[in-house]
Amino acid sequence: MQITSFKQYEEDYKKSVENPEQFWGEVAQNFQWRKPWYKVLSWDFKEPNIKWFEGAKLNITENCLDRHLATDGDKPAIIWEPNNPEEESVTLTYKMLHESVCRFANVLKRNGAKKGDRICIYMPMVPELAIAVLACARIGAVHSVIFGGFSAKSIADRINDSQCKLVITADGAYRGNKQIPLKDVIDDALIGCPTVEKCIVLTHVRTPVSMLKGRDVWWEDEVKHVNHICEAEEMDAEDMLFILYTSGSTGKPKGVVHTCGGYMVYAGYTFTNVFNYKPGEVYFCTADIGWITGHSYIVYGPLSQGATSVLFEGIPTYPNPSRFWDIIEKHKVNTLYTAPTAIRSLMSFGEEPLNGKDLSSIRVLGSVGEPINEEAWHWFDEKIGHGKAPIVDTWWQTETGGIMISPIATVTPTKPSFATLPLPGIQPILVDENGNEIEGNSVSGNLCLKFPWPGMLRTTYGDHERCRQTYFATYENLYFTGDGCLRDEDGYYRITGRVDDVLNVSGHRIGTAEVENAINMHAGVIESAVVGYPHDVKGQGIYAFVINPEMHGEAELTKKDILQTVTRVIGAIAKPDKILFVSGLPKTRSGKIMRRILRKIAEGETANLGDTSTLLDPAVVDEIIEAVKKQ
Ligand code: WTA
């Protein structure tokens, strides 16, 4: 199923559009099924109702583990690189990973988990995180991984939304020189989570934790009580595989649902093609498994293809900004898949951290999560790829399950800051505000998809109507991405950023409404408005305009108090970069906040604010402009 020439790409693309069922049916033959499908696809974007490989039975872990054992059992599946470079790295072969997954799957069963149960995973980037994820899939339980940066309240909201029965966590996590007390955070969360019966705790940092009798058990003790034989549960292609919560333009995160068959096929197909993965190569994706990139391109995609995937616990700048380069040299990494924010951050240290580092193993580079600016693209190309490694700028979303628009390494052309061409099976279209298709080249519009692909979301957990409203109701018969996009004179796509109220901060999606809700929970705050502004490293920074008349006597301390509130309500990742106290917000006469004006002010474009005379109180705009200047 690997595409080896541009000509083949064009032929496959054509076939995938003209006869999608035949195309995907053939791709799916490269996977292991217990029972074949009787229909490749049935779909309806109105409901929406999307089914791939109907009637087929499988278990994704048999594709990620069992099927490699006979030929590649001793091949490294996961190479774990710890936060502290002094510590030994750990290599798990396919045999070892298979055994650990089966063993832990039995631990889950022993603790009452069964097919269909939801299980929350809140863990550091250690091999046991991948083991926990795969063990859930082994027994047919639905995992909901929550990124380690979320607060107790965020975790509780997510656990309750999907009524998780079990939580898997660790005593703590290392991140650079910081230690994060994961179990403490879980303990706070579980005060308000009546559905959780058991909590399995991995020992990692050896910090003291509270263990509640009857609920909390140690990972290390549990695995002693079970054996390593665990038959995989037979799953329907459309059974739920996992839930992953993501921010949108409303205050409440949505549980994006992916199912077993289509997701597996799509993650595997895109992995092997986009990165042009060659057997035996070492592949390193720097994302966290708490995000979709980690799900699809650290765990499921690479393992389904028998690849060797590096799992890194730490951060790019610890103990120094050479860390990525040291890892590449140490493990002879062939593919580096990372985020523009990491590239920009490492760029800012100049060339010194690169001195003497052997990056000659690098063959393919990848970027994901946000638009990559040209300067960062060229730096990545020249300094890391030495002009020889194609950069795949991969556009996709939590909801799409896998990469959608991207170069195919060594096969299709690249172009700085362009995601370039759609992969086979993907039919993007640009539309105007009214949903009319914008045809031809050298045009911009809202990016939609007009035909289903196997990796697409099926619903949002517990609220199908919300899924319909968010993605399928804006434009008739189209999936709306929320992104703006340019199609240039060559027909190449360039994603220009979100067109809704969603920010992209260091590649993390954060809804402005969610941050506003959190700020408004601070006792002194009357109202707030949050917008994004260009940030050199993060891509976008968070700018909060806040009405808080009393300020507890001191503005600076109050700002810190508000940051503390946001950290409590959402997590440190959503902390505003700038807070400005104002006496009022620009509003229309009907009371709607004019975020467009605030966005321009935050971007420093005060010369061209448009007509402000229709505002309820135009004077407030001048006051805000003055205050921003003074800041
Ligand atoms: C943005 C991450 C430009 C986009 C996989 C999308 C990108 C959102 C790119 C999804 C890219 C992702 N170029 N923008 N290559 N990749 N985005 O769900 O706005 O965390 O809608 O998935 O990130 O973010 P999510």
Tab-separated table of C-alpha atoms in Angstrom, residues 67 91 165 260 349 417:
chain	number	residue	atom	x	y	z
A	67	ARG	CA	0.782	-10.179	13.582
A	91	THR	CA	13.744	-0.827	24.414
A	165	LYS	CA	-15.289	3.214	35.484
A	260	CYS	CA	-11.872	0.402	15.513
A	349	PHE	CA	18.983	29.201	20.716
A	417	SER	CA	4.531	26.599	4.609
